[in-house]
Short mmCIF file of C-alpha atoms and ligand atoms in Angstrom, two decimals:
data_model
loop_
_atom_site.label_atom_id
_atom_site.label_comp_id
_atom_site.label_asym_id
_atom_site.label_seq_id
_atom_site.Cartn_x
_atom_site.Cartn_y
_atom_site.Cartn_z
CA MET A 1 -27.15 19.41 -19.68
CA ALA A 2 -30.41 19.15 -21.78
CA ALA A 3 -30.09 16.78 -24.67
CA LEU A 4 -29.27 18.66 -27.96
CA ARG A 5 -30.91 18.24 -31.32
CA VAL A 6 -30.74 20.63 -34.13
CA ARG A 7 -31.83 20.61 -37.70
CA ARG A 8 -29.14 19.57 -40.26
CA ALA A 9 -30.51 22.08 -42.63
CA ASP A 10 -29.37 24.89 -40.14
CA PHE A 11 -25.78 23.81 -40.69
CA MET A 12 -26.26 23.64 -44.42
CA MET A 13 -27.55 27.15 -44.40
CA THR A 14 -24.37 28.14 -42.45
CA LEU A 15 -22.28 26.57 -44.99
CA ALA A 16 -24.35 28.17 -47.82
CA TYR A 17 -23.84 31.66 -46.24
CA ALA A 18 -20.16 31.17 -46.08
CA THR A 19 -19.78 29.85 -49.60
CA ASP A 20 -21.84 32.75 -50.89
CA LEU A 21 -19.24 35.08 -49.26
CA ALA A 22 -16.21 33.01 -50.55
CA THR A 23 -17.54 32.86 -54.32
CA GLY A 24 -18.67 36.46 -54.49
CA HIS A 25 -22.26 35.55 -54.74
CA SER A 26 -25.02 37.96 -53.59
CA ARG A 27 -26.85 37.61 -50.23
CA ASP A 28 -28.80 34.43 -49.91
CA PHE A 29 -27.83 33.26 -53.44
CA ALA A 30 -27.72 29.56 -52.45
CA LEU A 31 -30.96 29.84 -50.43
CA ARG A 32 -32.75 31.60 -53.29
CA SER A 33 -31.44 29.04 -55.68
CA CYS A 34 -32.87 26.37 -53.31
CA VAL A 35 -36.28 27.89 -53.46
CA LEU A 36 -36.16 28.22 -57.25
CA ALA A 37 -34.99 24.64 -57.60
CA MET A 38 -37.70 23.19 -55.37
CA ARG A 39 -40.31 25.19 -57.25
CA MET A 40 -39.03 23.58 -60.49
CA ALA A 41 -38.99 20.20 -58.70
CA ASP A 42 -42.66 20.70 -57.70
CA ALA A 43 -43.70 21.97 -61.00
CA ALA A 44 -42.33 18.74 -62.51
CA HIS A 45 -43.87 16.48 -59.89
CA LEU A 46 -40.60 14.86 -59.03
CA ASP A 47 -40.30 12.07 -56.46
CA GLU A 48 -39.13 12.61 -52.86
CA PRO A 49 -35.55 11.23 -53.30
CA THR A 50 -34.96 13.43 -56.35
CA ARG A 51 -36.39 16.47 -54.54
CA ARG A 52 -34.16 15.76 -51.51
CA ALA A 53 -31.10 15.48 -53.82
CA ILE A 54 -32.01 18.85 -55.46
CA TYR A 55 -32.39 20.49 -52.09
CA HIS A 56 -28.91 19.35 -50.83
CA GLN A 57 -27.40 20.15 -54.19
CA ALA A 58 -28.67 23.75 -54.19
CA LEU A 59 -27.53 24.59 -50.75
CA LEU A 60 -24.14 22.80 -50.90
CA ARG A 61 -23.05 23.10 -54.48
CA TYR A 62 -20.07 25.20 -53.51
CA ILE A 63 -19.03 23.81 -50.16
CA GLY A 64 -15.71 22.65 -51.61
CA CYS A 65 -14.87 25.89 -53.16
CA ASN A 66 -12.63 26.98 -50.42
CA ALA A 67 -9.98 24.29 -51.11
CA ASP A 68 -6.79 25.64 -52.71
CA SER A 69 -8.05 29.18 -52.94
CA HIS A 70 -4.45 30.28 -52.47
CA LEU A 71 -3.50 28.69 -55.85
CA LEU A 72 -6.20 30.61 -57.50
CA ALA A 73 -5.20 33.83 -55.87
CA ALA A 74 -1.59 33.38 -56.78
CA ALA A 75 -2.54 32.91 -60.45
CA TRP A 76 -5.39 35.37 -60.76
CA GLY A 77 -5.15 37.77 -57.85
CA ASP A 78 -8.59 38.53 -56.07
CA GLU A 79 -10.40 35.16 -56.37
CA ILE A 80 -13.65 36.49 -55.16
CA ALA A 81 -13.82 39.11 -57.95
CA LEU A 82 -12.77 36.36 -60.44
CA ARG A 83 -15.58 34.06 -59.15
CA ARG A 84 -18.08 37.04 -59.19
CA GLU A 85 -17.26 37.42 -62.96
CA LEU A 86 -17.57 33.75 -63.64
CA GLN A 87 -21.11 33.66 -62.42
CA GLY A 88 -23.76 32.70 -64.98
CA LEU A 89 -20.98 32.61 -67.64
CA ASP A 90 -21.21 30.07 -70.50
CA PHE A 91 -18.15 28.02 -69.90
CA GLY A 92 -18.47 26.55 -73.27
CA ASP A 93 -17.95 30.02 -74.79
CA ARG A 94 -14.11 30.12 -74.91
CA ALA A 95 -13.92 33.83 -75.88
CA GLU A 96 -16.16 34.92 -73.02
CA PHE A 97 -14.35 32.64 -70.58
CA ALA A 98 -10.91 33.95 -71.73
CA ALA A 99 -12.00 37.53 -71.40
CA VAL A 100 -12.73 36.99 -67.71
CA PHE A 101 -9.23 35.66 -67.09
CA VAL A 102 -7.67 38.51 -69.07
CA ARG A 103 -9.54 41.02 -66.86
CA ALA A 104 -8.20 39.13 -63.84
CA ILE A 105 -4.67 39.29 -65.09
CA THR A 106 -4.99 43.05 -65.90
CA ARG A 107 -6.20 43.63 -62.27
CA LEU A 108 -3.22 41.55 -60.94
CA PHE A 109 -0.68 43.40 -63.06
CA ALA A 110 -2.15 46.90 -62.53
CA GLY A 111 0.72 49.32 -63.16
CA ALA A 112 2.81 47.05 -65.32
CA SER A 113 3.95 48.22 -68.70
CA PRO A 114 1.79 47.19 -71.78
CA GLU A 115 4.59 44.76 -72.90
CA GLU A 116 4.75 43.22 -69.44
CA LEU A 117 0.92 42.92 -69.29
CA ALA A 118 0.77 41.37 -72.79
CA GLU A 119 3.38 38.73 -71.71
CA ALA A 120 1.50 38.17 -68.43
CA VAL A 121 -1.79 37.59 -70.38
CA LYS A 122 -0.07 35.19 -72.90
CA ARG A 123 1.49 33.13 -70.11
CA GLY A 124 -1.67 33.15 -67.97
CA LEU A 125 -3.97 31.97 -70.63
CA ALA A 126 -1.58 29.28 -71.59
CA GLU A 127 -1.16 28.10 -68.09
CA ALA A 128 -4.91 28.40 -67.19
CA PRO A 129 -5.87 24.80 -67.68
CA GLN A 130 -2.89 23.49 -65.43
CA VAL A 131 -4.02 25.96 -62.58
CA ASN A 132 -7.86 25.76 -62.92
CA ILE A 133 -8.51 22.03 -63.67
CA PRO A 134 -6.85 20.64 -60.65
CA VAL A 135 -8.26 23.35 -58.28
CA LEU A 136 -11.83 22.68 -59.51
CA SER A 137 -11.40 18.83 -59.31
CA GLY A 138 -10.24 19.55 -55.75
CA HIS A 139 -13.39 21.56 -55.03
CA CYS A 140 -15.49 18.43 -55.94
CA GLU A 141 -13.57 16.19 -53.85
CA VAL A 142 -13.50 18.39 -50.75
CA ALA A 143 -17.28 19.03 -51.19
CA GLN A 144 -17.93 15.31 -51.20
CA ARG A 145 -15.89 14.69 -48.07
CA ILE A 146 -17.58 17.57 -46.25
CA ALA A 147 -21.05 16.25 -47.20
CA GLU A 148 -19.95 12.83 -45.81
CA ARG A 149 -18.98 14.33 -42.49
CA LEU A 150 -22.33 16.15 -42.27
CA GLY A 151 -24.07 12.82 -42.69
CA LEU A 152 -25.64 13.52 -46.10
CA PRO A 153 -26.80 10.71 -48.20
CA PRO A 154 -24.27 8.91 -50.55
CA GLU A 155 -26.22 10.06 -53.61
CA LEU A 156 -25.14 13.55 -52.95
CA ARG A 157 -21.55 12.41 -53.17
CA GLU A 158 -21.93 11.66 -56.93
CA SER A 159 -23.81 15.01 -57.53
CA LEU A 160 -21.05 17.06 -55.76
CA GLY A 161 -18.48 15.40 -57.84
CA GLN A 162 -20.14 16.90 -60.99
CA ILE A 163 -20.74 20.53 -59.98
CA TYR A 164 -18.94 22.00 -62.91
CA GLU A 165 -20.30 19.44 -65.57
CA ARG A 166 -22.54 20.42 -68.62
CA TRP A 167 -25.07 18.78 -70.79
CA ASP A 168 -22.80 19.20 -73.92
CA GLY A 169 -19.68 17.58 -72.36
CA LYS A 170 -17.72 20.74 -72.19
CA GLY A 171 -17.68 21.00 -68.41
CA LEU A 172 -15.09 19.90 -65.85
CA PRO A 173 -13.59 17.88 -64.31
CA HIS A 174 -14.53 14.89 -66.35
CA GLY A 175 -16.23 16.26 -69.44
CA LEU A 176 -19.46 14.15 -68.75
CA SER A 177 -22.45 14.77 -71.13
CA GLY A 178 -26.16 14.15 -71.41
CA GLU A 179 -27.74 11.92 -68.82
CA ALA A 180 -24.40 11.06 -67.44
CA VAL A 181 -24.63 14.44 -65.64
CA LYS A 182 -27.00 13.67 -62.74
CA PHE A 183 -30.43 15.18 -62.84
CA PRO A 184 -30.16 17.26 -59.77
CA VAL A 185 -26.89 18.76 -60.95
CA ARG A 186 -28.44 19.68 -64.30
CA LEU A 187 -31.53 21.27 -62.73
CA VAL A 188 -29.53 23.16 -59.94
CA THR A 189 -27.01 24.55 -62.43
CA LEU A 190 -29.82 25.90 -64.48
CA ALA A 191 -31.48 27.42 -61.42
CA GLN A 192 -28.40 29.08 -60.16
CA ASP A 193 -27.56 30.43 -63.47
CA ALA A 194 -31.14 31.84 -63.90
CA ILE A 195 -30.68 33.66 -60.56
CA ALA A 196 -27.16 34.85 -61.36
CA LEU A 197 -28.04 36.05 -64.93
CA THR A 198 -31.20 37.84 -63.71
CA GLU A 199 -29.09 39.72 -61.19
CA ALA A 200 -26.55 40.65 -63.80
CA HIS A 201 -28.69 41.35 -66.82
CA GLY A 202 -32.43 41.56 -65.76
CA PHE A 203 -35.17 38.95 -66.22
CA GLU A 204 -35.70 39.41 -70.03
CA LYS A 205 -32.03 38.96 -71.02
CA MET A 206 -31.73 35.91 -68.67
CA THR A 207 -34.49 34.17 -70.60
CA VAL A 208 -32.76 35.01 -73.91
CA LEU A 209 -29.38 33.70 -72.61
CA LEU A 210 -30.85 30.39 -71.24
CA ALA A 211 -32.79 29.73 -74.51
CA LYS A 212 -29.47 30.37 -76.42
CA ARG A 213 -27.78 27.86 -74.26
CA ALA A 214 -30.41 25.13 -74.52
CA GLY A 215 -28.82 22.02 -75.63
CA GLY A 216 -25.38 23.46 -74.70
CA ALA A 217 -24.86 24.17 -71.07
CA TYR A 218 -28.33 22.95 -70.26
CA GLU A 219 -30.57 20.19 -71.30
CA ALA A 220 -33.09 21.71 -73.82
CA GLU A 221 -36.15 20.14 -72.39
CA LEU A 222 -35.29 21.48 -68.85
CA VAL A 223 -34.76 24.99 -70.30
CA ASP A 224 -38.10 24.78 -72.36
CA ARG A 225 -39.98 23.75 -69.12
CA PHE A 226 -38.23 26.50 -67.16
CA LEU A 227 -39.06 29.30 -69.73
CA ALA A 228 -42.76 28.23 -69.89
CA GLY A 229 -43.24 29.19 -66.35
CA ALA A 230 -40.17 31.36 -65.63
CA GLU A 231 -42.03 34.50 -64.44
CA GLN A 232 -43.99 32.53 -61.74
CA LEU A 233 -40.97 30.38 -60.80
CA MET A 234 -38.73 33.46 -60.27
CA ALA A 235 -41.34 35.47 -58.36
CA GLY A 236 -40.18 37.15 -55.27
CA LEU A 237 -36.58 35.71 -55.57
CA ASP A 238 -34.85 39.09 -55.82
CA GLY A 239 -34.35 39.65 -51.99
CA PRO A 240 -33.34 37.86 -48.87
CA VAL A 241 -34.90 34.47 -47.98
CA ASP A 242 -36.36 33.61 -44.57
CA ARG A 243 -34.35 30.75 -42.99
CA ALA A 244 -37.77 29.22 -41.92
CA ALA A 245 -38.78 29.01 -45.59
CA ILE A 246 -35.70 26.77 -46.34
CA LEU A 247 -36.37 24.62 -43.29
CA ALA A 248 -39.97 24.14 -44.52
CA LEU A 249 -38.77 23.20 -47.94
CA GLU A 250 -36.65 20.25 -46.76
CA PRO A 251 -38.25 17.03 -47.83
CA ALA A 252 -39.49 14.81 -45.03
CA PRO A 253 -38.08 13.15 -42.87
CA HIS A 254 -36.16 16.26 -41.50
CA ALA A 255 -32.61 15.36 -40.69
CA THR A 256 -31.56 16.25 -37.13
CA LEU A 257 -28.18 16.14 -35.49
CA ASP A 258 -27.41 15.18 -31.88
CA GLU A 259 -24.60 16.53 -29.85
CA GLY A 260 -21.99 14.24 -31.40
CA ASP A 261 -23.13 15.06 -34.90
CA CYS A 262 -22.91 18.64 -34.07
CA GLU A 263 -19.42 18.28 -32.89
CA GLU A 264 -18.53 16.64 -36.28
CA ALA A 265 -20.42 19.30 -38.19
CA PHE A 266 -18.57 22.23 -36.34
CA LEU A 267 -15.18 20.24 -37.06
CA ALA A 268 -16.17 20.00 -40.63
CA ILE A 269 -16.68 23.83 -40.59
CA ALA A 270 -13.31 24.25 -38.99
CA ASP A 271 -11.47 22.33 -41.66
CA PHE A 272 -13.46 24.03 -44.27
CA ILE A 273 -12.28 27.45 -43.08
CA ASP A 274 -8.67 26.51 -42.52
CA MET A 275 -7.92 24.69 -45.78
CA ARG A 276 -8.31 27.93 -47.67
CA MET A 277 -4.67 28.95 -47.03
CA PRO A 278 -1.58 26.91 -46.16
CA PHE A 279 -0.85 29.02 -43.06
CA THR A 280 -4.19 28.58 -41.42
CA PHE A 281 -4.16 24.75 -41.76
CA GLY A 282 -5.26 23.39 -38.31
CA HIS A 283 -5.56 26.76 -36.69
CA SER A 284 -9.29 26.44 -35.69
CA ARG A 285 -8.73 22.95 -34.10
CA ALA A 286 -5.75 24.24 -32.22
CA VAL A 287 -7.67 27.22 -30.88
CA ALA A 288 -10.57 24.85 -29.92
CA ALA A 289 -8.33 22.57 -28.02
CA LEU A 290 -6.68 25.43 -26.00
CA ALA A 291 -10.03 27.05 -25.35
CA ASP A 292 -11.70 23.79 -24.34
CA ALA A 293 -8.87 23.00 -21.87
CA ALA A 294 -8.71 26.59 -20.40
CA ALA A 295 -12.52 26.83 -19.89
CA THR A 296 -12.35 23.49 -18.07
CA ARG A 297 -9.50 24.47 -15.95
CA LEU A 298 -11.48 27.70 -15.07
CA GLY A 299 -14.39 25.53 -13.98
CA LEU A 300 -16.99 26.85 -16.61
CA PRO A 301 -20.19 24.80 -16.86
CA GLN A 302 -20.20 22.00 -19.38
CA GLU A 303 -22.55 24.00 -21.75
CA ASP A 304 -20.19 26.79 -21.86
CA ILE A 305 -17.19 24.58 -22.47
CA ARG A 306 -19.04 23.13 -25.52
CA ALA A 307 -20.11 26.48 -26.73
CA VAL A 308 -16.54 27.97 -26.58
CA ARG A 309 -15.15 24.97 -28.28
CA TRP A 310 -17.74 25.13 -31.20
CA ALA A 311 -17.22 28.87 -31.43
CA ALA A 312 -13.49 28.19 -31.63
CA TYR A 313 -13.99 25.68 -34.52
CA ALA A 314 -16.10 28.29 -36.41
CA HIS A 315 -14.58 31.66 -35.24
CA ASP A 316 -13.06 32.65 -38.51
CA LEU A 317 -15.93 31.60 -40.81
CA GLY A 318 -16.55 35.30 -41.77
CA GLU A 319 -12.92 35.58 -43.00
CA LEU A 320 -14.23 34.05 -46.36
CA THR A 321 -15.58 37.41 -47.21
CA VAL A 322 -12.05 38.78 -47.62
CA PRO A 323 -10.09 37.56 -50.62
CA VAL A 324 -7.29 35.16 -50.05
CA ALA A 325 -5.01 37.57 -51.95
CA THR A 326 -5.48 40.13 -49.16
CA TRP A 327 -4.63 37.68 -46.27
CA MET A 328 -1.62 36.46 -48.22
CA ARG A 329 0.02 39.72 -48.94
CA ALA A 330 2.94 40.56 -46.76
CA ALA A 331 2.46 44.32 -47.23
CA ALA A 332 0.11 46.41 -44.90
CA LEU A 333 -3.50 46.31 -45.77
CA THR A 334 -5.22 49.39 -47.21
CA GLU A 335 -7.79 51.19 -44.98
CA ARG A 336 -10.58 49.59 -46.95
CA GLU A 337 -9.23 46.06 -46.76
CA THR A 338 -8.67 46.59 -42.94
CA ASP A 339 -12.41 47.60 -42.60
CA ALA A 340 -13.43 44.59 -44.54
CA ALA A 341 -11.04 42.30 -42.52
CA ARG A 342 -12.28 43.70 -39.19
CA LEU A 343 -15.90 42.84 -40.08
CA HIS A 344 -15.22 39.03 -40.26
CA PRO A 345 -16.53 38.29 -36.76
CA TYR A 346 -19.93 40.01 -37.94
CA HIS A 347 -20.18 37.69 -40.97
CA GLY A 348 -19.23 34.72 -38.84
CA GLU A 349 -22.01 35.55 -36.33
CA ARG A 350 -24.53 36.12 -39.29
CA ALA A 351 -23.68 32.75 -40.78
CA LEU A 352 -24.25 30.81 -37.47
CA ALA A 353 -27.08 32.75 -36.01
CA GLY A 354 -29.77 30.50 -37.16
CA VAL A 355 -28.37 27.31 -35.73
CA GLY A 356 -30.65 25.87 -33.18
CA GLY A 357 -29.74 24.47 -29.74
CA ASP A 358 -26.71 26.41 -28.54
CA GLY A 359 -26.26 28.07 -31.97
CA LYS A 360 -27.08 31.45 -30.72
CA LEU A 361 -24.54 31.37 -28.00
CA VAL A 362 -21.81 29.93 -30.33
CA ALA A 363 -22.63 32.81 -32.74
CA ALA A 364 -22.35 35.42 -30.12
CA LEU A 365 -18.98 34.13 -28.99
CA VAL A 366 -17.81 34.05 -32.63
CA GLN A 367 -18.99 37.76 -32.81
CA ARG A 368 -16.77 38.49 -29.90
CA HIS A 369 -13.50 36.64 -30.62
CA HIS A 370 -11.47 39.77 -31.39
CA GLU A 371 -12.98 41.97 -28.77
CA GLN A 372 -10.94 43.27 -25.72
CA LEU A 373 -11.78 44.26 -22.18
CA ASP A 374 -10.75 47.88 -22.81
CA GLY A 375 -12.94 48.35 -25.94
CA THR A 376 -10.08 48.33 -28.24
CA GLY A 377 -10.96 45.09 -30.04
CA TYR A 378 -13.27 44.81 -33.04
CA TYR A 379 -15.81 45.06 -34.59
CA ARG A 380 -18.20 46.24 -31.93
CA ASN A 381 -15.67 47.68 -29.49
CA ALA A 382 -17.32 45.72 -26.77
CA ARG A 383 -15.90 46.06 -23.28
CA GLY A 384 -15.28 43.97 -20.19
CA PRO A 385 -18.90 43.80 -18.81
CA ASP A 386 -20.07 42.52 -22.26
CA LEU A 387 -17.47 39.76 -22.26
CA SER A 388 -18.36 36.60 -20.34
CA PRO A 389 -15.70 34.22 -19.09
CA ALA A 390 -16.26 32.03 -22.14
CA ALA A 391 -15.70 35.00 -24.51
CA ARG A 392 -12.52 35.95 -22.62
CA VAL A 393 -11.20 32.40 -22.92
CA LEU A 394 -11.87 32.35 -26.69
CA ALA A 395 -10.13 35.68 -27.17
CA ALA A 396 -7.05 34.54 -25.16
CA ALA A 397 -6.80 31.13 -27.02
CA GLU A 398 -7.19 32.72 -30.27
CA THR A 399 -4.41 35.41 -29.63
CA PHE A 400 -2.01 32.80 -28.30
CA GLN A 401 -2.50 30.36 -31.18
CA THR A 402 -2.40 33.00 -33.86
CA ALA A 403 0.75 34.42 -32.41
CA ARG A 404 2.62 31.05 -32.58
CA GLU A 405 1.54 30.44 -36.22
CA ALA A 406 3.55 32.25 -39.05
CA ARG A 407 1.69 34.70 -41.25
CA PRO A 408 2.80 36.31 -44.58
CA HIS A 409 3.68 39.49 -42.91
CA ARG A 410 5.57 37.96 -39.94
CA PRO A 411 7.21 34.73 -38.73
CA ALA A 412 5.79 32.62 -35.90
CA CYS A 413 6.45 33.58 -32.36
CA SER A 414 7.96 30.96 -30.01
CA ASP A 415 5.64 29.82 -27.32
CA VAL A 416 7.52 31.88 -24.76
CA ALA A 417 7.37 35.13 -26.85
CA ALA A 418 3.64 34.49 -27.52
CA ALA A 419 3.06 34.03 -23.77
CA ALA A 420 4.90 37.31 -23.10
CA ARG A 421 2.79 38.97 -25.67
CA LEU A 422 -0.42 37.76 -23.99
CA ARG A 423 0.80 38.79 -20.49
CA ALA A 424 1.59 42.26 -21.85
CA ALA A 425 -2.01 42.51 -23.26
CA VAL A 426 -3.21 41.54 -19.72
CA ARG A 427 -1.17 44.43 -18.13
CA GLN A 428 -2.61 46.88 -20.83
CA GLY A 429 -6.16 45.85 -19.72
CA GLN A 430 -6.99 44.17 -23.09
CA LEU A 431 -7.07 40.47 -22.23
CA CYS A 432 -8.39 38.85 -18.99
CA GLY A 433 -5.59 37.66 -16.68
CA ASP A 434 -7.35 34.46 -15.43
CA ALA A 435 -8.32 33.44 -19.13
CA VAL A 436 -4.76 34.08 -20.27
CA GLU A 437 -3.11 32.24 -17.42
CA ALA A 438 -5.47 29.29 -18.00
CA VAL A 439 -4.64 29.16 -21.80
CA LEU A 440 -0.99 29.38 -21.12
CA ALA A 441 -0.98 26.69 -18.47
CA CYS A 442 -2.92 24.53 -20.80
CA ALA A 443 -0.29 25.22 -23.54
CA GLY A 444 2.47 24.04 -21.24
CA GLN A 445 3.81 27.35 -20.24
CA PRO A 446 4.93 27.81 -16.57
CA ALA A 447 2.23 29.40 -14.42
CA ARG A 448 2.80 32.91 -13.18
CA ARG A 449 0.07 32.63 -10.51
CA ALA A 450 -1.73 29.90 -8.67
CA ALA A 451 -4.59 28.38 -10.67
CA PRO A 452 -7.51 30.78 -10.39
CA GLU A 453 -10.17 29.82 -7.88
CA ARG A 454 -13.30 28.47 -9.52
CA LEU A 455 -15.48 31.34 -10.91
CA ALA A 456 -16.71 33.06 -7.74
CA GLY A 457 -15.85 29.98 -5.86
CA LEU A 458 -18.83 28.15 -7.51
CA THR A 459 -19.04 24.74 -9.13
CA PRO A 460 -20.09 24.56 -12.79
CA ARG A 461 -23.48 23.21 -11.68
CA GLU A 462 -23.94 26.09 -9.18
CA ILE A 463 -23.21 28.50 -12.02
CA GLU A 464 -25.82 26.94 -14.12
CA VAL A 465 -28.47 27.13 -11.42
CA LEU A 466 -27.52 30.67 -10.64
CA ARG A 467 -27.91 31.72 -14.32
CA LEU A 468 -31.26 30.25 -14.74
CA ILE A 469 -32.45 32.00 -11.46
CA ALA A 470 -30.82 35.31 -12.55
CA ALA A 471 -32.62 34.96 -15.95
CA GLY A 472 -35.97 34.86 -14.05
CA ASP A 473 -36.75 31.14 -14.29
CA THR A 474 -39.08 29.78 -11.64
CA THR A 475 -37.90 26.75 -9.71
CA LYS A 476 -40.19 24.64 -11.85
CA GLU A 477 -38.69 25.90 -15.04
CA ALA A 478 -35.05 25.56 -13.77
CA ALA A 479 -35.88 21.98 -12.72
CA ARG A 480 -37.15 21.31 -16.24
CA LYS A 481 -33.99 22.73 -17.94
CA LEU A 482 -31.73 21.02 -15.52
CA ASP A 483 -33.73 17.74 -15.98
CA ILE A 484 -34.12 17.18 -12.28
CA ALA A 485 -37.08 17.01 -9.75
CA ILE A 486 -38.53 20.35 -8.59
CA LYS A 487 -37.79 19.36 -5.02
CA THR A 488 -34.04 18.72 -5.93
CA ALA A 489 -33.89 22.07 -7.81
CA ASP A 490 -35.25 23.80 -4.87
CA ASN A 491 -32.59 22.29 -2.61
CA HIS A 492 -29.93 23.43 -5.13
CA ILE A 493 -31.24 26.94 -5.16
CA GLN A 494 -31.39 27.19 -1.30
CA SER A 495 -27.84 25.97 -0.83
CA LEU A 496 -26.73 28.17 -3.49
CA TYR A 497 -28.31 31.22 -1.89
CA SER A 498 -26.70 30.37 1.43
CA LYS A 499 -23.33 29.85 -0.26
CA ILE A 500 -23.37 33.31 -1.90
CA GLY A 501 -25.09 35.08 0.90
CA VAL A 502 -28.30 36.00 -0.59
CA THR A 503 -31.88 35.26 0.17
CA THR A 504 -33.85 36.30 -2.83
CA ARG A 505 -33.90 35.83 -6.71
CA ALA A 506 -32.98 39.50 -7.07
CA GLY A 507 -30.02 39.17 -4.83
CA ALA A 508 -28.86 36.27 -6.73
CA ALA A 509 -29.32 38.00 -10.01
CA LEU A 510 -27.15 41.05 -8.76
CA PHE A 511 -24.44 38.67 -7.55
CA ALA A 512 -24.37 37.04 -11.07
CA LEU A 513 -24.18 40.45 -12.68
CA GLU A 514 -21.44 41.74 -10.47
CA ARG A 515 -19.19 38.66 -11.08
CA GLY A 516 -19.70 38.62 -14.81
CA LEU A 517 -21.46 35.26 -14.56
CA VAL A 518 -24.58 36.22 -16.68
CA ARG A 519 -24.07 35.21 -20.27
CA HIS A 520 -24.33 38.62 -21.76
CA GLU A 521 -23.94 37.30 -25.26
CA ILE A 522 -27.38 36.03 -25.36
CA ALA A 523 -29.01 39.20 -24.25
CA THR A 524 -26.91 41.46 -26.46
CA ALA A 525 -26.34 39.37 -29.55
FE1 FE2 B 601 -10.64 36.01 -36.38
#
């Protein structure tokens, strides 16, 4: 397997995409704020360490925001709507701040009598600090730990511990003020508010609001410098941002991750997703363990096993677009909520699509994790021929693990009941029999059939060779990708041809197609 090395900034953009969804921000909000913050840094001729700290802070400010979302949802209902209303708000303006929470309580108590609503508002506002302060402090701590697991510099730890602090000391969680608030925090907060306020009120009003808050939420000198060149600094920041532009903005040296670092980064993403709600704690790790074991049992190539494990870690990343309040409700979802929920594989795929190395394959598997062989899955209604062995294993592992976890609308199934459910799905033509039996065997369930023969009777290495040849690689190209001599590659190819009974590349390609051994995900993602 070729050595893997990807840019850490790719993972940071994946997390930025996810946190934009979870916090109700607009498309590419974190990326646009990164461009603006780096322009401000350039205009001020800041040194490289400060520029690097600003770059990280802009992309990762909200990576802890997923923690304890269920507590916010329990108190305020739709937490994404609440966060959307909090964007660009002057937290020091108590009346404005309280008005947002009153609106949240009004949404939560829709249909209640005026007396009940008045009581709920009174109670909610009185209890707000007890709810919000621990949750926001938790966001800081989780952000710091995730940053550490991504291998980010220790200076970022301190900045992520101050994401809600303000110049005038009226911020959270510690009420720091002035220069006790780190410079990257002060600059990025201003940049992000400039973008949020422009979206909400337009450019002119944004400049008025920032000027009004100078010396309050923000350092006056920083506001003055920003306003002096605001038009130029904000130019072109009203639309999506090219990922390549963000990669180019990263101060040198560009950080890269090897395979072990990527494993840890995907694990961090798994925990980031799962800690949003108590009933999903550990879900992604458990799906990954099952999928990895089942893929190994089926004899998939190492590259596929790794991709399916990483896809399992990240499969529900797109769920962040749906409010926790929706997932936590025991009652049936509305049609609109169902539509939004069924699109989570799409958002997961979008978030991961830019990750280099195996990222595209991982993203394609994430996109397919709820698809079924008969086209009854979601969101693309893909069918069997579009679902590779790895995709089938992921779907089976996810279905089994989810069935044995409790959800607000149902209790957990026993392993035996979950196994029966999966086998019924095989009979109905929805899940792949081989994938299901492999998952169940790895979960300790008695086998119903002998261990399946290796895929088409081929070894993982033979499948790798076959895929390269089927995809049109020459012997020389295959040798390079497999990191072996051309002569050795030629020997592999000839012995493969004789094993599968073909004599040409086209014959081998057709063999691969007929047996579902081509990674369709790559071609159709
Ligand atoms: Fe899912």
